[in-house]
Amino acid sequence: MVLKHLICVILFIVLLYPPSLFHKEEEETRMVVERGFKLILGSQSMARKKILGEMGYDFTIVTADIDEKAIRRDNPQDLVVALAQAKADEIISKLGGQSQFAQDPLPTLLITADTVVVYKGVIREKPTSKEEARQFIKGYSGSHGGVVGSVIVSNLKTGVQRAGWDKAEVYFREIPAKVIDDLIDDSITFKVAGGLTLEHPLISPFIDTVVRPPISIIIKKNPCFLLCFISTILDTCSETLW
């Protein structure tokens, strides 16, 4: 279905650039007016900010203050969608509720997302100790794990939402003990699910292969598909074009 393919556009961002949480003073850029809508990114991910910026989208950052541990699902796909939904709900509430946007001349789109790592069928969240972090990273060495990501795009003017999830399998080369030690000494390791940040300069040289669905490969070569995803939620893109 066309909509499923369009959802994969944002999912590609989620999977290729999982949350890094590298600390940097957050800059709020001007909202998009010339494109006919305003865009809010409900994420602290530096990588997501970078890719949206490189694609020409201006946006405002608004983050959610939720207790992720209080949201539990057995299935990783269900979990990431539930977390992204909780973030959307909290941000909308923080902004004063959807009714605040109903009369706006321009629609406001909110993007929320979440990512977890799945290793040998077990959902891995943020490591809580150095011992657990070491266990996580040593497990990836010479092995592989799944990165499951979700995205929800909410039109705050109309209340319409589009949601979906996708998965990538990441295969690692052998990770040297020194690199593992250095990763454990980096506080970032304890702020991401599974202690794993694919774009981290210490871990990226040891990524062998990232396997994604075919549609994600297409999106990688044609990132402008993001515009049609946004057009779909704004009801301005005809499915007959696809």
PDB file of C-alpha atoms in Angstrom:
ATOM      1  CA  MET A   1       0.000   0.000   0.000  1.00  0.00           C
ATOM      2  CA  VAL A   2       1.265   3.480  -0.865  1.00  0.00           C
ATOM      3  CA  LEU A   3       0.828   4.814   2.654  1.00  0.00           C
ATOM      4  CA  LYS A   4       2.932   1.990   4.071  1.00  0.00           C
ATOM      5  CA  HIS A   5       5.732   2.929   1.702  1.00  0.00           C
ATOM      6  CA  LEU A   6       5.507   6.573   2.644  1.00  0.00           C
ATOM      7  CA  ILE A   7       5.678   5.733   6.342  1.00  0.00           C
ATOM      8  CA  CYS A   8       8.998   4.032   5.628  1.00  0.00           C
ATOM      9  CA  VAL A   9      10.457   7.413   4.701  1.00  0.00           C
ATOM     10  CA  ILE A  10      10.497   8.564   8.302  1.00  0.00           C
ATOM     11  CA  LEU A  11      11.324   5.060   9.526  1.00  0.00           C
ATOM     12  CA  PHE A  12      14.461   5.205   7.427  1.00  0.00           C
ATOM     13  CA  ILE A  13      15.531   8.222   9.465  1.00  0.00           C
ATOM     14  CA  VAL A  14      14.789   6.318  12.667  1.00  0.00           C
ATOM     15  CA  LEU A  15      16.769   3.231  11.688  1.00  0.00           C
ATOM     16  CA  LEU A  16      19.730   4.811   9.961  1.00  0.00           C
ATOM     17  CA  TYR A  17      20.121   7.456  12.659  1.00  0.00           C
ATOM     18  CA  PRO A  18      19.021   6.072  16.048  1.00  0.00           C
ATOM     19  CA  PRO A  19      18.996   8.533  18.954  1.00  0.00           C
ATOM     20  CA  SER A  20      22.543   9.588  19.804  1.00  0.00           C
ATOM     21  CA  LEU A  21      21.829  12.112  22.568  1.00  0.00           C
ATOM     22  CA  PHE A  22      25.249  13.723  22.097  1.00  0.00           C
ATOM     23  CA  HIS A  23      24.969  16.770  24.334  1.00  0.00           C
ATOM     24  CA  LYS A  24      24.901  20.052  22.511  1.00  0.00           C
ATOM     25  CA  GLU A  25      23.013  23.239  23.216  1.00  0.00           C
ATOM     26  CA  GLU A  26      19.645  22.835  21.544  1.00  0.00           C
ATOM     27  CA  GLU A  27      18.808  25.384  18.885  1.00  0.00           C
ATOM     28  CA  GLU A  28      15.223  26.082  17.923  1.00  0.00           C
ATOM     29  CA  THR A  29      15.025  26.993  14.265  1.00  0.00           C
ATOM     30  CA  ARG A  30      12.187  28.934  12.677  1.00  0.00           C
ATOM     31  CA  MET A  31       9.066  26.966  11.724  1.00  0.00           C
ATOM     32  CA  VAL A  32       8.400  26.304   8.098  1.00  0.00           C
ATOM     33  CA  VAL A  33       6.090  28.841   6.512  1.00  0.00           C
ATOM     34  CA  GLU A  34       7.099  28.745   2.868  1.00  0.00           C
ATOM     35  CA  ARG A  35       6.224  25.028   2.672  1.00  0.00           C
ATOM     36  CA  GLY A  36       2.704  25.582   3.950  1.00  0.00           C
ATOM     37  CA  PHE A  37       3.035  23.866   7.312  1.00  0.00           C
ATOM     38  CA  LYS A  38       4.907  24.066  10.598  1.00  0.00           C
ATOM     39  CA  LEU A  39       7.070  21.165  11.743  1.00  0.00           C
ATOM     40  CA  ILE A  40       7.879  20.031  15.287  1.00  0.00           C
ATOM     41  CA  LEU A  41      10.456  17.308  15.941  1.00  0.00           C
ATOM     42  CA  GLY A  42       9.732  15.570  19.251  1.00  0.00           C
ATOM     43  CA  SER A  43      13.254  14.206  19.635  1.00  0.00           C
ATOM     44  CA  GLN A  44      16.638  15.197  21.057  1.00  0.00           C
ATOM     45  CA  SER A  45      18.469  13.137  18.443  1.00  0.00           C
ATOM     46  CA  MET A  46      21.231  15.204  16.863  1.00  0.00           C
ATOM     47  CA  ALA A  47      21.228  12.892  13.850  1.00  0.00           C
ATOM     48  CA  ARG A  48      17.498  13.343  13.201  1.00  0.00           C
ATOM     49  CA  LYS A  49      17.901  17.090  13.483  1.00  0.00           C
ATOM     50  CA  LYS A  50      20.798  16.969  11.039  1.00  0.00           C
ATOM     51  CA  ILE A  51      19.072  14.906   8.380  1.00  0.00           C
ATOM     52  CA  LEU A  52      15.897  17.001   8.458  1.00  0.00           C
ATOM     53  CA  GLY A  53      17.986  20.150   8.225  1.00  0.00           C
ATOM     54  CA  GLU A  54      20.009  18.791   5.311  1.00  0.00           C
ATOM     55  CA  MET A  55      16.766  18.004   3.499  1.00  0.00           C
ATOM     56  CA  GLY A  56      15.723  21.627   3.823  1.00  0.00           C
ATOM     57  CA  TYR A  57      13.154  21.344   6.611  1.00  0.00           C
ATOM     58  CA  ASP A  58      13.075  23.983   9.332  1.00  0.00           C
ATOM     59  CA  PHE A  59      11.580  22.798  12.588  1.00  0.00           C
ATOM     60  CA  THR A  60      11.109  23.428  16.283  1.00  0.00           C
ATOM     61  CA  ILE A  61      12.253  20.982  18.958  1.00  0.00           C
ATOM     62  CA  VAL A  62       9.796  20.023  21.700  1.00  0.00           C
ATOM     63  CA  THR A  63      10.626  16.990  23.831  1.00  0.00           C
ATOM     64  CA  ALA A  64       8.442  14.703  25.925  1.00  0.00           C
ATOM     65  CA  ASP A  65       8.906  14.107  29.645  1.00  0.00           C
ATOM     66  CA  ILE A  66       7.569  10.587  30.086  1.00  0.00           C
ATOM     67  CA  ASP A  67       8.463   7.579  32.229  1.00  0.00           C
ATOM     68  CA  GLU A  68       9.402   5.093  29.521  1.00  0.00           C
ATOM     69  CA  LYS A  69       9.805   2.304  32.095  1.00  0.00           C
ATOM     70  CA  ALA A  70       6.108   2.596  32.897  1.00  0.00           C
ATOM     71  CA  ILE A  71       5.219   1.621  29.334  1.00  0.00           C
ATOM     72  CA  ARG A  72       5.681  -2.107  28.779  1.00  0.00           C
ATOM     73  CA  ARG A  73       4.944  -4.346  25.810  1.00  0.00           C
ATOM     74  CA  ASP A  74       6.178  -7.885  25.112  1.00  0.00           C
ATOM     75  CA  ASN A  75       6.594  -7.251  21.408  1.00  0.00           C
ATOM     76  CA  PRO A  76       9.353  -4.750  20.428  1.00  0.00           C
ATOM     77  CA  GLN A  77       7.287  -3.400  17.554  1.00  0.00           C
ATOM     78  CA  ASP A  78       4.355  -2.738  19.879  1.00  0.00           C
ATOM     79  CA  LEU A  79       6.690  -1.164  22.432  1.00  0.00           C
ATOM     80  CA  VAL A  80       8.299   1.382  20.115  1.00  0.00           C
ATOM     81  CA  VAL A  81       4.917   2.410  18.715  1.00  0.00           C
ATOM     82  CA  ALA A  82       3.467   2.761  22.225  1.00  0.00           C
ATOM     83  CA  LEU A  83       6.431   4.886  23.314  1.00  0.00           C
ATOM     84  CA  ALA A  84       6.229   7.127  20.252  1.00  0.00           C
ATOM     85  CA  GLN A  85       2.493   7.550  20.882  1.00  0.00           C
ATOM     86  CA  ALA A  86       3.089   8.419  24.539  1.00  0.00           C
ATOM     87  CA  LYS A  87       5.633  11.028  23.484  1.00  0.00           C
ATOM     88  CA  ALA A  88       3.176  12.520  20.999  1.00  0.00           C
ATOM     89  CA  ASP A  89       0.403  12.632  23.594  1.00  0.00           C
ATOM     90  CA  GLU A  90       2.644  14.287  26.182  1.00  0.00           C
ATOM     91  CA  ILE A  91       3.979  16.894  23.765  1.00  0.00           C
ATOM     92  CA  ILE A  92       0.486  17.746  22.526  1.00  0.00           C
ATOM     93  CA  SER A  93      -0.614  18.161  26.145  1.00  0.00           C
ATOM     94  CA  LYS A  94       2.454  20.296  26.888  1.00  0.00           C
ATOM     95  CA  LEU A  95       1.548  22.543  23.964  1.00  0.00           C
ATOM     96  CA  GLY A  96      -1.947  23.067  25.353  1.00  0.00           C
ATOM     97  CA  GLY A  97      -3.867  20.343  23.540  1.00  0.00           C
ATOM     98  CA  GLN A  98      -4.924  19.853  19.953  1.00  0.00           C
ATOM     99  CA  SER A  99      -7.637  22.488  20.236  1.00  0.00           C
ATOM    100  CA  GLN A 100      -4.887  25.113  20.368  1.00  0.00           C
ATOM    101  CA  PHE A 101      -4.054  24.333  16.747  1.00  0.00           C
ATOM    102  CA  ALA A 102      -7.524  23.837  15.236  1.00  0.00           C
ATOM    103  CA  GLN A 103      -7.913  27.429  14.080  1.00  0.00           C
ATOM    104  CA  ASP A 104      -4.326  27.962  12.895  1.00  0.00           C
ATOM    105  CA  PRO A 105      -4.093  29.002   9.236  1.00  0.00           C
ATOM    106  CA  LEU A 106      -1.212  26.557   8.733  1.00  0.00           C
ATOM    107  CA  PRO A 107      -1.208  22.932   9.921  1.00  0.00           C
ATOM    108  CA  THR A 108       1.422  21.879  12.455  1.00  0.00           C
ATOM    109  CA  LEU A 109       3.010  18.447  12.058  1.00  0.00           C
ATOM    110  CA  LEU A 110       4.590  16.682  15.032  1.00  0.00           C
ATOM    111  CA  ILE A 111       7.100  13.860  14.494  1.00  0.00           C
ATOM    112  CA  THR A 112       7.792  11.490  17.399  1.00  0.00           C
ATOM    113  CA  ALA A 113       9.807   8.287  17.305  1.00  0.00           C
ATOM    114  CA  ASP A 114      11.383   5.569  19.402  1.00  0.00           C
ATOM    115  CA  THR A 115      14.014   2.876  18.962  1.00  0.00           C
ATOM    116  CA  VAL A 116      14.934  -0.305  20.816  1.00  0.00           C
ATOM    117  CA  VAL A 117      17.578  -2.960  20.283  1.00  0.00           C
ATOM    118  CA  VAL A 118      16.634  -6.628  20.153  1.00  0.00           C
ATOM    119  CA  TYR A 119      19.385  -9.173  20.819  1.00  0.00           C
ATOM    120  CA  LYS A 120      18.609 -12.887  20.591  1.00  0.00           C
ATOM    121  CA  GLY A 121      14.922 -12.142  21.023  1.00  0.00           C
ATOM    122  CA  VAL A 122      15.367  -9.975  24.129  1.00  0.00           C
ATOM    123  CA  ILE A 123      14.475  -6.278  24.168  1.00  0.00           C
ATOM    124  CA  ARG A 124      17.404  -4.228  25.408  1.00  0.00           C
ATOM    125  CA  GLU A 125      16.839  -0.860  26.983  1.00  0.00           C
ATOM    126  CA  LYS A 126      19.363   1.572  28.398  1.00  0.00           C
ATOM    127  CA  PRO A 127      22.055  -0.251  30.407  1.00  0.00           C
ATOM    128  CA  THR A 128      21.882   0.506  34.115  1.00  0.00           C
ATOM    129  CA  SER A 129      25.437  -0.436  35.085  1.00  0.00           C
ATOM    130  CA  LYS A 130      28.903  -0.777  33.581  1.00  0.00           C
ATOM    131  CA  GLU A 131      28.609  -4.545  33.921  1.00  0.00           C
ATOM    132  CA  GLU A 132      25.395  -4.600  31.928  1.00  0.00           C
ATOM    133  CA  ALA A 133      26.822  -2.233  29.311  1.00  0.00           C
ATOM    134  CA  ARG A 134      29.858  -4.488  28.898  1.00  0.00           C
ATOM    135  CA  GLN A 135      27.620  -7.535  28.533  1.00  0.00           C
ATOM    136  CA  PHE A 136      25.565  -5.762  25.868  1.00  0.00           C
ATOM    137  CA  ILE A 137      28.498  -4.581  23.761  1.00  0.00           C
ATOM    138  CA  LYS A 138      30.478  -7.807  24.042  1.00  0.00           C
ATOM    139  CA  GLY A 139      27.383  -9.616  22.808  1.00  0.00           C
ATOM    140  CA  TYR A 140      27.334  -7.534  19.633  1.00  0.00           C
ATOM    141  CA  SER A 141      31.000  -8.292  18.880  1.00  0.00           C
ATOM    142  CA  GLY A 142      31.173 -10.678  15.940  1.00  0.00           C
ATOM    143  CA  SER A 143      27.406 -11.092  16.140  1.00  0.00           C
ATOM    144  CA  HIS A 144      24.292  -9.129  15.216  1.00  0.00           C
ATOM    145  CA  GLY A 145      21.254  -7.446  16.705  1.00  0.00           C
ATOM    146  CA  GLY A 146      18.043  -5.877  15.539  1.00  0.00           C
ATOM    147  CA  VAL A 147      17.219  -2.184  15.692  1.00  0.00           C
ATOM    148  CA  VAL A 148      13.452  -1.649  15.786  1.00  0.00           C
ATOM    149  CA  GLY A 149      12.211   1.875  15.181  1.00  0.00           C
ATOM    150  CA  SER A 150       8.832   3.549  15.086  1.00  0.00           C
ATOM    151  CA  VAL A 151       7.529   6.910  13.977  1.00  0.00           C
ATOM    152  CA  ILE A 152       4.274   8.762  14.444  1.00  0.00           C
ATOM    153  CA  VAL A 153       3.465  11.900  12.484  1.00  0.00           C
ATOM    154  CA  SER A 154       0.551  13.893  13.909  1.00  0.00           C
ATOM    155  CA  ASN A 155      -1.304  16.681  12.141  1.00  0.00           C
ATOM    156  CA  LEU A 156      -2.155  18.863  15.130  1.00  0.00           C
ATOM    157  CA  LYS A 157      -4.661  20.929  13.155  1.00  0.00           C
ATOM    158  CA  THR A 158      -6.800  17.973  12.035  1.00  0.00           C
ATOM    159  CA  GLY A 159      -5.916  15.286  14.570  1.00  0.00           C
ATOM    160  CA  VAL A 160      -4.910  12.866  11.822  1.00  0.00           C
ATOM    161  CA  GLN A 161      -1.986  10.554  12.663  1.00  0.00           C
ATOM    162  CA  ARG A 162       0.126   8.187  10.585  1.00  0.00           C
ATOM    163  CA  ALA A 163       2.190   5.568  12.423  1.00  0.00           C
ATOM    164  CA  GLY A 164       4.420   2.657  11.572  1.00  0.00           C
ATOM    165  CA  TRP A 165       7.532   0.696  12.466  1.00  0.00           C
ATOM    166  CA  ASP A 166      10.444  -0.897  10.676  1.00  0.00           C
ATOM    167  CA  LYS A 167      13.450  -3.038  11.552  1.00  0.00           C
ATOM    168  CA  ALA A 168      17.090  -3.248  10.539  1.00  0.00           C
ATOM    169  CA  GLU A 169      19.475  -6.071  11.384  1.00  0.00           C
ATOM    170  CA  VAL A 170      22.998  -4.883  12.189  1.00  0.00           C
ATOM    171  CA  TYR A 171      25.985  -7.201  11.797  1.00  0.00           C
ATOM    172  CA  PHE A 172      29.181  -6.351  13.672  1.00  0.00           C
ATOM    173  CA  ARG A 173      32.814  -7.214  13.219  1.00  0.00           C
ATOM    174  CA  GLU A 174      34.834  -8.204  16.269  1.00  0.00           C
ATOM    175  CA  ILE A 175      34.930  -5.227  18.632  1.00  0.00           C
ATOM    176  CA  PRO A 176      38.309  -4.871  20.403  1.00  0.00           C
ATOM    177  CA  ALA A 177      38.356  -4.933  24.198  1.00  0.00           C
ATOM    178  CA  LYS A 178      39.881  -1.424  24.267  1.00  0.00           C
ATOM    179  CA  VAL A 179      36.998  -0.058  22.228  1.00  0.00           C
ATOM    180  CA  ILE A 180      34.502  -1.718  24.561  1.00  0.00           C
ATOM    181  CA  ASP A 181      36.275  -0.155  27.548  1.00  0.00           C
ATOM    182  CA  ASP A 182      36.181   3.273  25.904  1.00  0.00           C
ATOM    183  CA  LEU A 183      32.489   2.929  25.089  1.00  0.00           C
ATOM    184  CA  ILE A 184      31.726   2.005  28.696  1.00  0.00           C
ATOM    185  CA  ASP A 185      33.591   5.108  29.837  1.00  0.00           C
ATOM    186  CA  ASP A 186      31.410   7.249  27.558  1.00  0.00           C
ATOM    187  CA  SER A 187      28.235   8.393  29.317  1.00  0.00           C
ATOM    188  CA  ILE A 188      26.359   8.289  26.005  1.00  0.00           C
ATOM    189  CA  THR A 189      26.347   4.486  26.202  1.00  0.00           C
ATOM    190  CA  PHE A 190      23.992   4.655  29.180  1.00  0.00           C
ATOM    191  CA  LYS A 191      21.542   6.988  27.466  1.00  0.00           C
ATOM    192  CA  VAL A 192      20.606   4.853  24.475  1.00  0.00           C
ATOM    193  CA  ALA A 193      18.713   1.589  24.139  1.00  0.00           C
ATOM    194  CA  GLY A 194      20.980  -1.427  24.200  1.00  0.00           C
ATOM    195  CA  GLY A 195      23.954   0.833  24.865  1.00  0.00           C
ATOM    196  CA  LEU A 196      24.212   1.020  21.085  1.00  0.00           C
ATOM    197  CA  THR A 197      24.600   4.130  18.935  1.00  0.00           C
ATOM    198  CA  LEU A 198      25.403   3.179  15.367  1.00  0.00           C
ATOM    199  CA  GLU A 199      26.775   6.598  14.428  1.00  0.00           C
ATOM    200  CA  HIS A 200      29.135   6.691  17.436  1.00  0.00           C
ATOM    201  CA  PRO A 201      32.686   7.184  16.071  1.00  0.00           C
ATOM    202  CA  LEU A 202      33.978   4.345  18.253  1.00  0.00           C
ATOM    203  CA  ILE A 203      31.448   1.760  17.067  1.00  0.00           C
ATOM    204  CA  SER A 204      30.815   2.735  13.437  1.00  0.00           C
ATOM    205  CA  PRO A 205      34.140   1.250  12.157  1.00  0.00           C
ATOM    206  CA  PHE A 206      33.050  -2.150  13.448  1.00  0.00           C
ATOM    207  CA  ILE A 207      29.680  -2.254  11.693  1.00  0.00           C
ATOM    208  CA  ASP A 208      29.906  -4.829   8.931  1.00  0.00           C
ATOM    209  CA  THR A 209      26.460  -4.799   7.340  1.00  0.00           C
ATOM    210  CA  VAL A 210      23.077  -3.214   7.952  1.00  0.00           C
ATOM    211  CA  VAL A 211      20.236  -5.188   6.393  1.00  0.00           C
ATOM    212  CA  ARG A 212      17.063  -3.257   5.658  1.00  0.00           C
ATOM    213  CA  PRO A 213      13.873  -3.947   3.699  1.00  0.00           C
ATOM    214  CA  PRO A 214      14.143  -3.059  -0.035  1.00  0.00           C
ATOM    215  CA  ILE A 215      11.933   0.026   0.340  1.00  0.00           C
ATOM    216  CA  SER A 216      14.469   1.520   2.755  1.00  0.00           C
ATOM    217  CA  ILE A 217      17.197   1.157   0.145  1.00  0.00           C
ATOM    218  CA  ILE A 218      15.007   3.043  -2.323  1.00  0.00           C
ATOM    219  CA  ILE A 219      14.406   5.778   0.242  1.00  0.00           C
ATOM    220  CA  LYS A 220      18.118   6.072   0.921  1.00  0.00           C
ATOM    221  CA  LYS A 221      18.649   6.920  -2.742  1.00  0.00           C
ATOM    222  CA  ASN A 222      15.586   9.172  -2.887  1.00  0.00           C
ATOM    223  CA  PRO A 223      15.202  11.035   0.444  1.00  0.00           C
ATOM    224  CA  CYS A 224      12.839  13.531  -1.214  1.00  0.00           C
ATOM    225  CA  PHE A 225      10.093  10.925  -0.634  1.00  0.00           C
ATOM    226  CA  LEU A 226       9.771  12.593   2.778  1.00  0.00           C
ATOM    227  CA  LEU A 227       7.929  15.434   1.079  1.00  0.00           C
ATOM    228  CA  CYS A 228       5.267  13.078  -0.283  1.00  0.00           C
ATOM    229  CA  PHE A 229       4.844  11.480   3.147  1.00  0.00           C
ATOM    230  CA  ILE A 230       4.159  14.890   4.595  1.00  0.00           C
ATOM    231  CA  SER A 231       1.888  15.709   1.665  1.00  0.00           C
ATOM    232  CA  THR A 232      -0.117  12.568   2.389  1.00  0.00           C
ATOM    233  CA  ILE A 233      -0.874  13.545   5.978  1.00  0.00           C
ATOM    234  CA  LEU A 234      -1.797  16.998   4.688  1.00  0.00           C
ATOM    235  CA  ASP A 235      -4.149  15.328   2.155  1.00  0.00           C
ATOM    236  CA  THR A 236      -2.406  17.024  -0.759  1.00  0.00           C
ATOM    237  CA  CYS A 237      -0.713  14.031  -2.370  1.00  0.00           C
ATOM    238  CA  SER A 238      -2.735  11.758  -4.643  1.00  0.00           C
ATOM    239  CA  GLU A 239      -2.105   8.031  -4.318  1.00  0.00           C
ATOM    240  CA  THR A 240      -2.766   7.736  -8.045  1.00  0.00           C
ATOM    241  CA  LEU A 241       0.649   9.299  -8.630  1.00  0.00           C
ATOM    242  CA  TRP A 242       2.197   6.121  -7.233  1.00  0.00           C
TER     243      TRP A 242
END
